[in-house]
């Protein structure tokens, strides 16, 4: 790229000649964006992530296959482990700072040649324009360069007495320079855009800035736009508290750094709260041919059902139209672009009523067991990635292979989990159908569109060129950059809760009329929201009082949503589609699940306000390691938490009374119940039944006949879960795991039958009794939707679990505790469910071929 400057000795001034900056080198440069492995013929883009997410084995202080990372020796104190983690966090900070400094350096490179031409007769930009675009960038660069230069030698010569708090405190006190940058940010973007439109040379410069790769690497510089680099300080400052939280978490309270880091965090939080309202993170509007602003209101990834197959789309809602796009396939080094699939002017968009909608014949819902198996596979891969990272010999190539496979599995889950239909119709053309996993999300899209339609909208038709321009702008305008899957998060620092959230939905006030109301609860799981529980319908009131307790499984969850519905009176509408929700949403709200606030033994009361309605609820959290503990009951006269042999001996029965009665009631009136054993019963009802069985109440049969069938099913599951040891015993757990893994069918048959013979008689007889019942339930799968796979998924991990000793010896992460061997546990029960009928007497008569040491 050149510009002509009179007076230049050669007559031509090479812009590249000025790009050799006098700024000192900063070390490893911009992180490589993960190549998003396309699943089902699409390419998805990963966005830059900072701090610990930035460590991609680029820094000399970061672990890779050629470096030895410090490991924690046995017997090391908790304090020493904390100090080791400080070193790891600081290594991540260094890598992140190197990346950020290289980005700032690349942004500053063209400033000097641009200023040189400003004083000539043919300037590229005026001096004022240059100052407006690059305002405060030099100050921010110098501030972080000084911080990096002082931190680097400290980390490289690390010992446990090292202090760094003063450096972070000083950096926090200098954050004021970002205030000036933020105030000018929008103006800088507008100036750069106007200059690009008016000057071809500046347009070429701004679209192709080179960011250096890591030190001592042969990696070529990456091409980045000026707009993207101008956004880096905004993104950086809004994340300034994250690393301080990490450091404080791993710094002993008596360490000299602790008060300094606390002060730095306080300063940073105060600064962020003062500028949050001023931050305009991205340009959100594009100009129409008539000069009117077309604002982007909402965007996100949705699954479209098109031509009998599911397609992942990016939906963009503008002030006057809805545009559906997908990312084009691109070659390495090329900018990614969107391809428009269709658009509808909002003036022509309608939501078809249920009567006008065609049933979704082509929608084949994925069986629940396949969804659960995929989740288990993802959890196992996540565990394997962690093991590779912690291994001194961990190969980055092996980790990338595992990540690629995990991305493919998560993409499949994202595509095949949603089942809630969201229909859109162009009154001048065809209809479109999306599938969502959350009614909350569907409501948000519908409300956003309807709000825009209240304005005076005019019919419009875009020319091919206008459509091309608008589609091209989507890449810059988008606010949702990554597909909502967990592989985009750092594994070591993955946020969210793993365990069980106990929620009591108490009451609601604020309804304008009496009607029939109920609530549903959603939580995020594996990157998307799913409905987990539903209260009963409270009829003919404006102040419903449910007082129902639910136990909700959390899988890396961060948020709880509550939706309040009014039931639909027109029952003819209810069976249009299996997954159609026709009841009216009266209000919806959500609350963040703060790990610090939720993880206590006490109930936490809260209120969610939604559309003038206040829903009162309480919640408490229990971790999965606590739920895995089987605590024997101190009251041996009961049945819950008491050994099955003790109960059957006391009752003089072969199968515990509670098992026989619950199964009898389910077979009497719950065998055709949709989702029996999968849908949770009300926790308060289950606890009432538990107390009645423990007390051997005379009213137990009357209670069973009146109780909701899902509560009875839940009581049976709870009984098996609270046995002091699982029904298939701790002693045989590893043998079952090894037996189900055998490849030879004959060897597997002999082994699996011998393991049953090895069970104590009360355990074996009860297991065979339950097995016969579950097969009867599965015979009604066309009605109750519970296949053998589904039932194995529900009961497998309850009947067969690792002992606490094995958990402590082999697993570290909360997610690993739950996911380890889950697939094998399910497969063990599925093997017996699919096996021809098994007789207790025949088992006992058979010859033993194997010892229990399989």
Short mmCIF file of N, CA, C and O in Angstrom, two decimals, residues 113 240 332 341 363 380 384 410 698 710 714 801 812:
data_model
loop_
_atom_site.label_atom_id
_atom_site.label_comp_id
_atom_site.label_asym_id
_atom_site.label_seq_id
_atom_site.Cartn_x
_atom_site.Cartn_y
_atom_site.Cartn_z
N UNK A 113 2.99 6.72 10.63
CA UNK A 113 2.97 7.12 9.23
C UNK A 113 1.79 8.02 8.87
O UNK A 113 1.91 8.90 8.03
N UNK A 240 -11.62 -6.73 34.00
CA UNK A 240 -10.47 -6.44 34.86
C UNK A 240 -10.57 -7.06 36.25
O UNK A 240 -9.57 -7.24 36.92
N UNK A 332 -8.68 -20.58 5.42
CA UNK A 332 -7.86 -20.00 6.48
C UNK A 332 -7.35 -18.63 6.06
O UNK A 332 -6.86 -18.44 4.95
N UNK A 341 -30.21 -16.62 4.34
CA UNK A 341 -31.09 -17.69 3.89
C UNK A 341 -32.47 -17.14 3.50
O UNK A 341 -33.07 -17.58 2.54
N UNK A 363 -41.12 -33.70 12.43
CA UNK A 363 -40.28 -33.58 13.61
C UNK A 363 -40.20 -34.92 14.33
O UNK A 363 -41.19 -35.42 14.87
N UNK A 380 -17.40 -37.27 29.95
CA UNK A 380 -16.21 -38.12 29.93
C UNK A 380 -15.08 -37.45 29.15
O UNK A 380 -13.92 -37.44 29.59
N UNK A 384 -11.33 -36.36 30.35
CA UNK A 384 -10.10 -36.79 29.67
C UNK A 384 -9.23 -35.58 29.31
O UNK A 384 -8.00 -35.64 29.41
N UNK A 410 -21.14 -31.70 21.26
CA UNK A 410 -21.94 -30.58 21.75
C UNK A 410 -22.79 -29.97 20.63
O UNK A 410 -23.92 -29.53 20.85
N UNK A 698 -50.56 -46.74 59.44
CA UNK A 698 -51.71 -47.51 59.01
C UNK A 698 -52.42 -46.86 57.82
O UNK A 698 -53.19 -47.52 57.12
N UNK A 710 -46.53 -39.44 40.19
CA UNK A 710 -45.12 -39.10 40.06
C UNK A 710 -44.44 -39.02 41.43
O UNK A 710 -43.24 -39.27 41.55
N UNK A 714 -41.34 -41.22 42.52
CA UNK A 714 -40.19 -40.55 43.13
C UNK A 714 -39.82 -41.15 44.47
O UNK A 714 -38.63 -41.20 44.84
N UNK A 801 -23.54 -47.63 41.89
CA UNK A 801 -22.71 -46.42 42.05
C UNK A 801 -21.35 -46.79 42.63
O UNK A 801 -21.24 -47.77 43.38
N UNK A 812 -11.61 -35.74 40.87
CA UNK A 812 -11.37 -34.44 41.50
C UNK A 812 -12.49 -33.46 41.24
O UNK A 812 -12.96 -32.79 42.15
#
